[in-house]
CSV table of C-alpha atoms and ligand atoms in Angstrom, one decimal:
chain,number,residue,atom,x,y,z
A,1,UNK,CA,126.6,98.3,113.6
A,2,UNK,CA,129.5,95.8,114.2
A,3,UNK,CA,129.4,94.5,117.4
A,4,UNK,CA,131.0,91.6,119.2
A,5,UNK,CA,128.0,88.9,118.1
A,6,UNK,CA,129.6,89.6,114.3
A,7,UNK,CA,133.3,89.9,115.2
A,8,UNK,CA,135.0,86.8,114.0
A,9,UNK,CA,137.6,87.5,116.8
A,10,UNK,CA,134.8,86.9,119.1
A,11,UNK,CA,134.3,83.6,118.5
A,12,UNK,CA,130.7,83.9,118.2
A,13,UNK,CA,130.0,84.7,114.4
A,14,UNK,CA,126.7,84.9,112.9
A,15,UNK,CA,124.9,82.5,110.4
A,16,UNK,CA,125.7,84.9,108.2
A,17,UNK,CA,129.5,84.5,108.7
A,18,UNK,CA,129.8,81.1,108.9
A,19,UNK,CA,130.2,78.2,106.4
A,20,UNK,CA,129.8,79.0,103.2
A,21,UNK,CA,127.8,82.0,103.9
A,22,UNK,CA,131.6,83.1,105.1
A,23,UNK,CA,133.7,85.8,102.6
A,24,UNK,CA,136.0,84.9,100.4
A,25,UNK,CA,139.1,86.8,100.5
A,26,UNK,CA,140.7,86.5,97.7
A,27,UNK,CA,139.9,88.2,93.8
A,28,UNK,CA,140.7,85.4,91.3
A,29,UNK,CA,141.4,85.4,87.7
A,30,UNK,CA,141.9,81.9,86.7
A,31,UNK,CA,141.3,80.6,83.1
A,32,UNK,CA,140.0,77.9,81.2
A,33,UNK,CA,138.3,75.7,83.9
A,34,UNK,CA,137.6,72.2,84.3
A,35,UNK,CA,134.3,71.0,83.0
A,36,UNK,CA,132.5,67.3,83.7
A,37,UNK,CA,130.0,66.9,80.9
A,38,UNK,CA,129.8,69.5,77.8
A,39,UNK,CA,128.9,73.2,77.8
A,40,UNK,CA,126.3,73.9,75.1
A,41,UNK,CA,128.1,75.2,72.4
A,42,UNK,CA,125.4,78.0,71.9
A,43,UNK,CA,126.6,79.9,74.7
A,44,UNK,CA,128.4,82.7,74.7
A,45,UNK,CA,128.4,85.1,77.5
A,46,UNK,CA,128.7,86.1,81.1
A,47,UNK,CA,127.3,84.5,83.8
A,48,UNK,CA,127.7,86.9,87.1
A,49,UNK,CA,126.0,87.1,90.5
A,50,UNK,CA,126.4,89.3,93.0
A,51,UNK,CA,126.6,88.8,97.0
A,52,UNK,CA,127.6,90.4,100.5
A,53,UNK,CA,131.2,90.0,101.0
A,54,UNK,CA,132.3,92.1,104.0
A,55,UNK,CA,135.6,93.6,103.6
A,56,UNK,CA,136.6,92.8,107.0
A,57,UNK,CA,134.8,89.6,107.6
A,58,UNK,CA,132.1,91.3,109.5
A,59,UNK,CA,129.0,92.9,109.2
A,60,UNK,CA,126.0,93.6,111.1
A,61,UNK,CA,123.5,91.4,108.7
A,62,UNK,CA,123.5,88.9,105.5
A,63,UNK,CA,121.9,91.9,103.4
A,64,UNK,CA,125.0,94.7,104.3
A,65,UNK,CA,128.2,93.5,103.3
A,66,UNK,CA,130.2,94.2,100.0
A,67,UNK,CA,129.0,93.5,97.2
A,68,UNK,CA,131.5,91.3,95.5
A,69,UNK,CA,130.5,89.7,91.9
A,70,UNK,CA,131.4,86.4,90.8
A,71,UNK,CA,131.5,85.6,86.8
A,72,UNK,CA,132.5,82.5,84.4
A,73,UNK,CA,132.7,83.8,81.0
A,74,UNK,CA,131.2,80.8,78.3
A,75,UNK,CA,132.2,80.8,75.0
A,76,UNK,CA,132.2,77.9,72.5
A,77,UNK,CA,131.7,75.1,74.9
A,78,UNK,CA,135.0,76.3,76.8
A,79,UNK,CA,133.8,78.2,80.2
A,80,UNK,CA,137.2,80.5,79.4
A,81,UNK,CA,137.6,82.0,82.6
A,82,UNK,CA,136.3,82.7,86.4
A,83,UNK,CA,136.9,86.6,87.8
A,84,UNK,CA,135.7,87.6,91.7
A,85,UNK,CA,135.9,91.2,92.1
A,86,UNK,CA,134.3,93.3,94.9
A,87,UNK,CA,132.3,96.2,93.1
A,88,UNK,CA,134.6,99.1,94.5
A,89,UNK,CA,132.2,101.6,96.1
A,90,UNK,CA,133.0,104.7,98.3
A,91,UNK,CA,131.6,102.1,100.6
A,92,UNK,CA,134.1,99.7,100.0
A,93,UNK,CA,137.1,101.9,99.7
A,94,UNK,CA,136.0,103.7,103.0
A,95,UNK,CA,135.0,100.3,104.9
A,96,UNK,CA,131.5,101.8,106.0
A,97,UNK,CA,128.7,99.9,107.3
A,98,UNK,CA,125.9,100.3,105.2
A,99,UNK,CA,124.0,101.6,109.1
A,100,UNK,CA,127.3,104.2,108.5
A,101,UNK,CA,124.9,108.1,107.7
A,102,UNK,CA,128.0,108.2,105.5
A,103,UNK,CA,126.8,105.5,103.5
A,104,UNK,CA,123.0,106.0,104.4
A,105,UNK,CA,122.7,109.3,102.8
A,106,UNK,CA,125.4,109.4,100.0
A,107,UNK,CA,123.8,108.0,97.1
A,108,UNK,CA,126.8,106.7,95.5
A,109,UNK,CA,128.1,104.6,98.6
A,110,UNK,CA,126.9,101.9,97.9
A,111,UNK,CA,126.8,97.9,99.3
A,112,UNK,CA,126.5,96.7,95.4
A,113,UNK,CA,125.9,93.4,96.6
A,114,UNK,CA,122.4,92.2,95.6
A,115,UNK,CA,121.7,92.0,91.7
A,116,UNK,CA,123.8,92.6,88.8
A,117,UNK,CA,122.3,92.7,85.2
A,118,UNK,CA,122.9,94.4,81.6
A,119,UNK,CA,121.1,97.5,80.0
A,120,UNK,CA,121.7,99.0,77.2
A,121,UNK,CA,124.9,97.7,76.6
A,122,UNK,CA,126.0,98.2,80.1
A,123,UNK,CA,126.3,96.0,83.5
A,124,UNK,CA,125.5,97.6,86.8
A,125,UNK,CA,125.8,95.9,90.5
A,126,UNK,CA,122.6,96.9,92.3
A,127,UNK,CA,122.0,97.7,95.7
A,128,UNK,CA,117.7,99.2,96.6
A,129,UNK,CA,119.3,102.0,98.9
A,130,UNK,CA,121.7,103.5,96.3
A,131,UNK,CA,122.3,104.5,92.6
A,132,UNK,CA,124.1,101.6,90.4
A,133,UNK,CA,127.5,101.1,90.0
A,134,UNK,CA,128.2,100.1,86.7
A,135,UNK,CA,131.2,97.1,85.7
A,136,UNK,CA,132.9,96.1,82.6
A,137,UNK,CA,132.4,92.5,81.3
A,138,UNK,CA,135.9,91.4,82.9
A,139,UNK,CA,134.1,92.8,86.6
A,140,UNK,CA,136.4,95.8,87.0
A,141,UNK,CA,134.0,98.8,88.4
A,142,UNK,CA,133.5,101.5,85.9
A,143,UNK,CA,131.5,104.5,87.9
A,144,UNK,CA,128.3,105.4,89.3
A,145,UNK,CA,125.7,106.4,87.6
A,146,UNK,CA,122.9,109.1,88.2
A,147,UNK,CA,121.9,109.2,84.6
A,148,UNK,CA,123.2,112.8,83.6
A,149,UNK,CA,121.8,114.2,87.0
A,150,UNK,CA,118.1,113.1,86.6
A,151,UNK,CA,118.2,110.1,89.0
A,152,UNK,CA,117.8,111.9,92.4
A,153,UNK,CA,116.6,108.5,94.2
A,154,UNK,CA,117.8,105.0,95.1
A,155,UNK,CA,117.5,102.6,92.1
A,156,UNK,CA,115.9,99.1,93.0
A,157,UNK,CA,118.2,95.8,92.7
A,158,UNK,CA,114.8,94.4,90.9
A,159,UNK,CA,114.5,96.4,87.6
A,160,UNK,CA,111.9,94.5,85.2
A,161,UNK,CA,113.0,94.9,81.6
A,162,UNK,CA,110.4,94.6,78.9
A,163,UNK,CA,111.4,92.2,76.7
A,164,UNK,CA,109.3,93.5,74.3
A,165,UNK,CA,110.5,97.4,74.2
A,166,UNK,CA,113.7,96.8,76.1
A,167,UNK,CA,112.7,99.7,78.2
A,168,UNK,CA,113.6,99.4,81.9
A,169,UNK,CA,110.9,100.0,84.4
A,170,UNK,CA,112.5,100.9,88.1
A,171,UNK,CA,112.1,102.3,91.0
A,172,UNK,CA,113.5,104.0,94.4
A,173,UNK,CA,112.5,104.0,97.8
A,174,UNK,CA,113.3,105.6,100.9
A,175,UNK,CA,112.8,105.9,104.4
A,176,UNK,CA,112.2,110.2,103.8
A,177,UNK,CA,109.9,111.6,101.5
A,178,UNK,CA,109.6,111.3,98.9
A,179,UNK,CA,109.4,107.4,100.0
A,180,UNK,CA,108.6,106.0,96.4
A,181,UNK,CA,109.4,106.9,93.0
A,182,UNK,CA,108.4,104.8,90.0
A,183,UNK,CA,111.1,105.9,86.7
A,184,UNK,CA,111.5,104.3,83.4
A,185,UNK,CA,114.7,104.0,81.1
A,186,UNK,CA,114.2,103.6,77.6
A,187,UNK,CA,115.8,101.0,75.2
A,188,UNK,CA,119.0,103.4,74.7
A,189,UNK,CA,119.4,103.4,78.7
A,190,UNK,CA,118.3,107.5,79.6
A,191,UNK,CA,115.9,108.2,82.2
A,192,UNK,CA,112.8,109.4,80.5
A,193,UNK,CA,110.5,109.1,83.2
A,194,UNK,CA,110.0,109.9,86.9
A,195,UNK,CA,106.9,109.9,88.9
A,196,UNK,CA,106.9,110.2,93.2
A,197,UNK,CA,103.9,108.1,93.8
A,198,UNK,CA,102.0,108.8,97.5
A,199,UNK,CA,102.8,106.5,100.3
A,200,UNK,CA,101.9,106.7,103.8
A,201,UNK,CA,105.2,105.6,104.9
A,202,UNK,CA,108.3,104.5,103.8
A,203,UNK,CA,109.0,100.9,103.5
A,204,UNK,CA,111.2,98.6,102.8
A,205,UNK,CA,110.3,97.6,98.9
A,206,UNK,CA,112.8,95.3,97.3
A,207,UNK,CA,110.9,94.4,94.1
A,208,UNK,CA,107.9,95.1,91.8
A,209,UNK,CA,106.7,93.8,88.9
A,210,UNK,CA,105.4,94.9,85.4
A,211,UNK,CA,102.7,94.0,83.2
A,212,UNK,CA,102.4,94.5,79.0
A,213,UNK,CA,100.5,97.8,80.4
A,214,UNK,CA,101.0,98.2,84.1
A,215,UNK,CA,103.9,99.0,86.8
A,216,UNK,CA,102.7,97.5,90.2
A,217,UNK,CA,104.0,98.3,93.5
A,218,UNK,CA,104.4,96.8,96.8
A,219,UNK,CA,103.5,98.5,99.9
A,220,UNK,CA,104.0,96.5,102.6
A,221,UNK,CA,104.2,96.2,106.1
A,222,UNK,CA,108.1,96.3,106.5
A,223,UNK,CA,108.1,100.0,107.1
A,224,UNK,CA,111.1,102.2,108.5
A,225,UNK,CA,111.2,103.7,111.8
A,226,UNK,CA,114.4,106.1,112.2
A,227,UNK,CA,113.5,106.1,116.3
A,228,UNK,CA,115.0,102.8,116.3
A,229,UNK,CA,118.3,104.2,114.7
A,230,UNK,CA,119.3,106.0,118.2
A,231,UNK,CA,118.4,102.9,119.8
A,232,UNK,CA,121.3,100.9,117.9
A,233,UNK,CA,119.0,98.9,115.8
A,234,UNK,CA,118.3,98.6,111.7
A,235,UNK,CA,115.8,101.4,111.4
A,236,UNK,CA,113.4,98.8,110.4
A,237,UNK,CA,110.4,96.4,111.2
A,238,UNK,CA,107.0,94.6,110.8
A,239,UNK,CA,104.4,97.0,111.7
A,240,UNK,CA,100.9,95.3,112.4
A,241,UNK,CA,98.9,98.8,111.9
A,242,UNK,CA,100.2,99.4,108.5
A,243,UNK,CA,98.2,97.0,106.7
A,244,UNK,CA,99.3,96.1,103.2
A,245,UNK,CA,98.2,97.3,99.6
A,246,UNK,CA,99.3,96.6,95.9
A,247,UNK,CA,99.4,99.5,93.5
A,248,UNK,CA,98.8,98.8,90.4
A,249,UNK,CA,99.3,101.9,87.7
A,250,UNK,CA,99.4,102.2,84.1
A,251,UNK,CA,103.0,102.2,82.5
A,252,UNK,CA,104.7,105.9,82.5
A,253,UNK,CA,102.1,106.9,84.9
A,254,UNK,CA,101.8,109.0,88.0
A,255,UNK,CA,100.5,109.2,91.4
A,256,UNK,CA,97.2,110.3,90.1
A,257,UNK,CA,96.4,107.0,87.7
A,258,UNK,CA,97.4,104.2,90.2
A,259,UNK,CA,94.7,102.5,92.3
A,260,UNK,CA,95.7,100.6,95.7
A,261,UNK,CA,94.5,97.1,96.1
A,262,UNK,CA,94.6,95.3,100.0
A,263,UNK,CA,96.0,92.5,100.3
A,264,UNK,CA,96.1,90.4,104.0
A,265,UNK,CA,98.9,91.5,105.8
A,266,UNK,CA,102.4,89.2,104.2
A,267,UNK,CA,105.9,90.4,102.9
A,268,UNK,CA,106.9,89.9,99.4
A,269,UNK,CA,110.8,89.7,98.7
A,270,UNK,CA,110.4,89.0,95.2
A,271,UNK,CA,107.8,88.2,92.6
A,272,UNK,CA,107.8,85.3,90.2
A,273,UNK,CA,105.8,87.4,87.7
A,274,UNK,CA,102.6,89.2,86.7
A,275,UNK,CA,100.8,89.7,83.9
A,276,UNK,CA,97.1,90.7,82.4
A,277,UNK,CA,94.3,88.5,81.8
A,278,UNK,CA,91.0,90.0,80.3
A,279,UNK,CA,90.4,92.4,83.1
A,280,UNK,CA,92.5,90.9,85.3
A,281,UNK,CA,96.2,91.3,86.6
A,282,UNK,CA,97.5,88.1,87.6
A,283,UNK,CA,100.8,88.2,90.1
A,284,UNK,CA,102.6,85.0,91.0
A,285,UNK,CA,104.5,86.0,94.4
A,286,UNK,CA,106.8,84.4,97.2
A,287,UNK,CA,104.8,85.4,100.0
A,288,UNK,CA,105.8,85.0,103.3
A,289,UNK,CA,103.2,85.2,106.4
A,290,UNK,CA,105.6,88.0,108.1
A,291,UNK,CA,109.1,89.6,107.8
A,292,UNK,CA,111.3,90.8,110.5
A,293,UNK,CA,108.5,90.9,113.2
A,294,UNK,CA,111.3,91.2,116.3
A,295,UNK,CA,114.1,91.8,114.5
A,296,UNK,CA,116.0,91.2,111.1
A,297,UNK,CA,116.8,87.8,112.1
A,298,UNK,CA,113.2,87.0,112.4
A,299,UNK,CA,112.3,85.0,108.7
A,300,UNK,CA,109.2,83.2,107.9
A,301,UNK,CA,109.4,81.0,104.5
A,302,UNK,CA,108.0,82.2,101.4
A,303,UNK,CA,105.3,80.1,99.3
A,304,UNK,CA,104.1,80.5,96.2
A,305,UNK,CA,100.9,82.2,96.1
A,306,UNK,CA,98.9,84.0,92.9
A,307,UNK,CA,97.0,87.5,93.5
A,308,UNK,CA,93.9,87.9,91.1
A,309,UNK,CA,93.1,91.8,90.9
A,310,UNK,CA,90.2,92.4,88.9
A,311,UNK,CA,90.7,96.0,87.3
A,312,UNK,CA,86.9,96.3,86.6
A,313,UNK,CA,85.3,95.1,90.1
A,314,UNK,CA,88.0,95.7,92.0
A,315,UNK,CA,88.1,92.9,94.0
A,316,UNK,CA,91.4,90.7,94.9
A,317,UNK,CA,91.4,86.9,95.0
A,318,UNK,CA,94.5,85.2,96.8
A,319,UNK,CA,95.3,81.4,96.4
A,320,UNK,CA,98.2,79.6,97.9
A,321,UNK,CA,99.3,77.4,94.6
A,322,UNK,CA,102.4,75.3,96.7
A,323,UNK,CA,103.1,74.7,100.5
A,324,UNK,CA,106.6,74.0,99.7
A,325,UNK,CA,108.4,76.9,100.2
A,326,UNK,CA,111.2,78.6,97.7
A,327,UNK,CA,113.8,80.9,97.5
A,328,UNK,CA,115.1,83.0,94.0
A,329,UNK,CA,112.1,82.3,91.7
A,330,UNK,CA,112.9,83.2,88.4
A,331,UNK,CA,111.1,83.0,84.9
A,332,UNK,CA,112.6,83.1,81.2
A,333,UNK,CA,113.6,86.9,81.0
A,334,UNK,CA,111.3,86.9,77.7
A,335,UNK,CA,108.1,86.5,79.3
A,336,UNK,CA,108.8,89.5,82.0
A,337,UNK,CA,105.3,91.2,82.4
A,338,UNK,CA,103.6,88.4,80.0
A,339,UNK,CA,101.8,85.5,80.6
A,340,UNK,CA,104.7,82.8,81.7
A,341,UNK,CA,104.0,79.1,82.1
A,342,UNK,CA,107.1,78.2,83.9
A,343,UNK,CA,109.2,79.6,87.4
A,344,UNK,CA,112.1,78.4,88.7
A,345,UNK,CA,113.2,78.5,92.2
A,346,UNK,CA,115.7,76.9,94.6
A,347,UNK,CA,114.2,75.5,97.6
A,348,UNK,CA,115.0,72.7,100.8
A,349,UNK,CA,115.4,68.9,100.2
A,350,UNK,CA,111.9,66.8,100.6
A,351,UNK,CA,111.6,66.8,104.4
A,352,UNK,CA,114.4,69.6,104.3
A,353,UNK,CA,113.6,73.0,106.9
A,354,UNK,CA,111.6,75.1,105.3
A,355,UNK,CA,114.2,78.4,106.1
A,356,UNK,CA,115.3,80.7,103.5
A,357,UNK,CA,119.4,79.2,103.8
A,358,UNK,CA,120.7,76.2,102.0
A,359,UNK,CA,118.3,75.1,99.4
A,360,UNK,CA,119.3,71.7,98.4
A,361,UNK,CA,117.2,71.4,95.1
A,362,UNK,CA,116.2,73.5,92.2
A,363,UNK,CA,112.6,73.6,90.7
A,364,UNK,CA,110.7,74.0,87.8
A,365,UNK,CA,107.1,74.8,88.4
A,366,UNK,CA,104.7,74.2,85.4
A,367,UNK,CA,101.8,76.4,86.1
A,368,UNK,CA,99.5,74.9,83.4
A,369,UNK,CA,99.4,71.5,84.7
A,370,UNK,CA,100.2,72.8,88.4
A,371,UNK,CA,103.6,70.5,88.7
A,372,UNK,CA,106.8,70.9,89.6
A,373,UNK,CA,109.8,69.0,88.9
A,374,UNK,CA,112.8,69.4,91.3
A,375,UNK,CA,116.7,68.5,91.0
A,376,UNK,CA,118.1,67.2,93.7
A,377,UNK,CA,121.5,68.2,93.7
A,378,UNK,CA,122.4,66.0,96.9
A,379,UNK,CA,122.8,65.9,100.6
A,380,UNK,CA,125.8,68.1,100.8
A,381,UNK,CA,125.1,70.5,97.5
A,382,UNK,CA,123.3,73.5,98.1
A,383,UNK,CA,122.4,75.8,94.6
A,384,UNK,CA,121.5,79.3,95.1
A,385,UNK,CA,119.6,80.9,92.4
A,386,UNK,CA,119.1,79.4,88.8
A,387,UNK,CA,118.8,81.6,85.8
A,388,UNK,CA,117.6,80.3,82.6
A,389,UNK,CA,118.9,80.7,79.2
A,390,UNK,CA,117.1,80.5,75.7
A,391,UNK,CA,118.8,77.6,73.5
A,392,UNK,CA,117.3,80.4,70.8
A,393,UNK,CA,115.4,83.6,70.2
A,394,UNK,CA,112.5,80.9,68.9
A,395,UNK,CA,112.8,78.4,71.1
A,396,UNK,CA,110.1,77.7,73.5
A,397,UNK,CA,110.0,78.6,77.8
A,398,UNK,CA,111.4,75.7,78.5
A,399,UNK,CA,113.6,75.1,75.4
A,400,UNK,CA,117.4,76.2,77.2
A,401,UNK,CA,119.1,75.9,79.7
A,402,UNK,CA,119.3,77.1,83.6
A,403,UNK,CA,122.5,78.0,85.0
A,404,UNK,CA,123.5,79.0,88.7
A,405,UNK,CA,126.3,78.6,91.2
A,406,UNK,CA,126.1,74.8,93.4
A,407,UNK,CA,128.3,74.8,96.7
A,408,UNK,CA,129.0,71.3,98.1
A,409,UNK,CA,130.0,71.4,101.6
A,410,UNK,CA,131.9,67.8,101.4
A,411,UNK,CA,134.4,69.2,99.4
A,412,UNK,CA,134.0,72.8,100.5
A,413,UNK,CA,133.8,73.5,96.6
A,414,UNK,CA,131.4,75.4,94.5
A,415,UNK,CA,130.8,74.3,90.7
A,416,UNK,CA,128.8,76.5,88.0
A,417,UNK,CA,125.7,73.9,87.0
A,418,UNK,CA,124.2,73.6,84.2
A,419,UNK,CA,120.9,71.9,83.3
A,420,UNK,CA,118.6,71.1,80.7
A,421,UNK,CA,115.5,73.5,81.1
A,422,UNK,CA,113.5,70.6,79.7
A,423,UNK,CA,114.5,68.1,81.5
A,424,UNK,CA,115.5,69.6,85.1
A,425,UNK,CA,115.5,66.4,86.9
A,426,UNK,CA,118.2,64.6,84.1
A,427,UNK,CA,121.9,65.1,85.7
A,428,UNK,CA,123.4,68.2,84.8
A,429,UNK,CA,124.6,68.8,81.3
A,430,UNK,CA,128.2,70.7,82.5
A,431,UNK,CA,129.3,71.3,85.9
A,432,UNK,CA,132.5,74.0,85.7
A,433,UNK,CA,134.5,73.5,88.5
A,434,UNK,CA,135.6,76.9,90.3
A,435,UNK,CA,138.6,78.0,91.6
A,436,UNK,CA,137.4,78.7,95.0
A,437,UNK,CA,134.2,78.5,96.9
A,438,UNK,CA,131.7,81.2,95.6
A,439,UNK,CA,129.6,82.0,99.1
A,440,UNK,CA,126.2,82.5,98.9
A,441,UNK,CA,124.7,85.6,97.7
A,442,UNK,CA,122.0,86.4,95.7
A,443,UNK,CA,121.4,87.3,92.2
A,444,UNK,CA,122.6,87.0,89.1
A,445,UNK,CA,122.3,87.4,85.9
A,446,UNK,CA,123.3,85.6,82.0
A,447,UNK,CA,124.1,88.3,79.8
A,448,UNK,CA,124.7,86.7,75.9
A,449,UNK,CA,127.4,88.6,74.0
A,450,UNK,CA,124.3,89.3,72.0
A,451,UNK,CA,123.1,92.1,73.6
A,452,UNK,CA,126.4,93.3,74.4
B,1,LIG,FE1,116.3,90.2,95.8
């Protein structure tokens, strides 16, 4: 898919491939780093977040270079070290483009360049078209997994763990049949359950969400068209006929017990979160108007919007809660699939464009009182995603921390932040200076030596 708009040599280069949306080229291992302010000394752990780092400094879209996984290991109030590594895929070691059939149809050649999180005692860089590729807790890439031979699907970037059985609810999709299956891995990390679930076509779904009960699925107007392959284009598109529907099924279910909702015609990278209410299922989504209508340059923002399905009645209520639009949104991993009050997300400066690059501030929406409270990290900082961090297992949702990567294009510089969940507009409590620029990328994750 290279061609000479994303060849560096052309003079020409992408968004994508520019500024600090640019590759590093370089895999660091530099200890004990700078700090301004103090690192709580509760935390001890990994934080790491993956990205697109093309190999050779080109590729033919933000979403298809490889993954490369940046990490600052915490411990004591030190940040002990910084590590870059790409995750090393037969895509990587082969330099494919991720349009490359090679890497298209073997499931173990993957991009690994859009989540990375811990189960079961293991980390795994996740990429929605492949299985995951798992990495030790220095960054060094272990293997691929299929799970003993059961997974015979892609594995979503946006697993939900339940934080109260620590099983891990997943998914694949794909543009053949069968075009989406819905799989669950138990607390001890095997695959114990596999469902296809009936789709008309395949589309592109890069998240879903749980409840305490349900799995719920995004079906979506996004949907793949393999014509467009021989035509030289990402097999890919907004489709206006296809209309748009939420499954919503119980947990460990199968195509038989999940019931279709509409929805008006939107695309939904990522959720903020769902969960039940009485009857209801409440989901709190990014939604953005349209996605990719022309082509995969075409973006509209996303804005916060809540979906009300009522299980008994069946009917759907959809409410716009902010038109301020956000990128990343993120809630405490212990309230995944229960009722949350708070979600952060990164979003543009007041008066800032709305697009999905270069958020300058990080949020905290309170969803009780129907606030938010933004840190403005500055005309030339731009944060990518924050995760937050419990100060304890009892502590309350906003009783932590939030952690996530800031670049600041005045000194070309990227610093790991870290705020007071309580407080989010207060200046940062620690800001670790990094070796090198991190680029931006996409998400990440905290893993405590706890659950290590
Ligand atoms: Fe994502």
């Amino acid at each position: 898919m290279t061609d000479v708009l994303n060849d560096p040599a052309s003079g020409s280069k992408p968004w994508f491939l520019r500024g600090n949306y640019a590759p590093v080229a370089d895999e660091l291992t530099v200890g004990d780093l700078q700090v301004t302010g103090s690192i709580p000394a509760t935390l001890s752990g990994l934080y790491v977040r993956n990205g697109s780092n093309p190999r050779d400094g080109a590729a033919g879209h933000w979403f298809f270079g490889d993954g490369m996984v940046h990490g600052v290991r915490l411990e004591k109030g030190r940040a002990v070290w910084y590590r870059n590594r790409y995750v090393r895929t037969p895509k990587w070691e082969k330099n494919l483009d991720i349009m490359d059939p090679e890497s298209m149809f073997d499931p173990s050649a993957s991009a690994a360049n859009t989540h990375v999180l811990a189960h079961a005692k293991r980390i795994w860089a996740l990429e929605e078209g492949h299985f995951p590729w798992e990495i030790s807790r220095e960054l060094e890439t272990m293997g691929c997994d299929d799970f003993g031979g059961k997974l015979t699907t892609a594995f979503t970037a946006h697993p939900k763990l339940c934080p109260e059985t620590n099983e891990l609810h997943f998914f694949g999709y794909s543009p053949v049949a069968p075009h989406l299956t819905y799989h669950v891995l138990d607390a001890k990390g095997d695959l114990v359950h596999s469902a296809p679930i009936t789709v008309p076509k395949g589309t592109m779904m890069h998240d879903f969400m749980i409840t305490r009960d349900h799995a719920i699925f995004m079906d979506l107007p996004v949907v793949f068209n393999l014509d467009l392959v021989a035509r030289g284009l990402p097999p890919i598109g907004w489709d206006d006929e296809y209309g748009a529907r939420i499954g919503i099924m119980p947990r460990f279910g199968t195509d038989a017990d999940i019931r279709w909702f509409e929805v008006d015609p939107c695309y939904v990278f990522h959720p903020l979160n769902a969960f039940v209410d009485g009857d209801r299922v409440v989901c709190d989504v990014g939604r953005h108007a349209s996605m990719w209508r022309n082509s995969m340059d075409d973006f509209e923002p996303s804005y916060l919007y809540r979906w009300t399905f009522d299980m008994k009645t069946g009917s759907v209520h959809e409410q716009q809660l902010d038109d301020w639009s956000h990128a990343f949104p993120r809630v405490d991993d212990r309230v995944v699939g229960l009722r949350h009050r708070y979600g952060w997300v990164a979003g543009p400066r007041p008066g800032g464009a709305g697009e999905m690059g270069d958020p300058g501030v990080v949020a905290r929406y309170d969803l009780v009182t129907g606030t938010k409270e933004i840190h403005d990290f500055g005309p030339s900082s731009h944060p990518g995603e924050f995760v937050f961090i419990q100060d304890s297992d009892a502590a309350a949702e906003d009783e932590g921390w939030v952690m996530g990567f800031v670049y600041d294009s005045a000194t070309d510089s990227s610093d790991l932040v870290i705020l007071d969940a309580s407080s989010p507009s207060s200046a940062p409590v620690a800001r670790i200076h990094l070796p090198q620029r991190v680029p931006f990328g996409f998400h990440g994750s905290w893993i405590d030596d706890s659950v290590m």
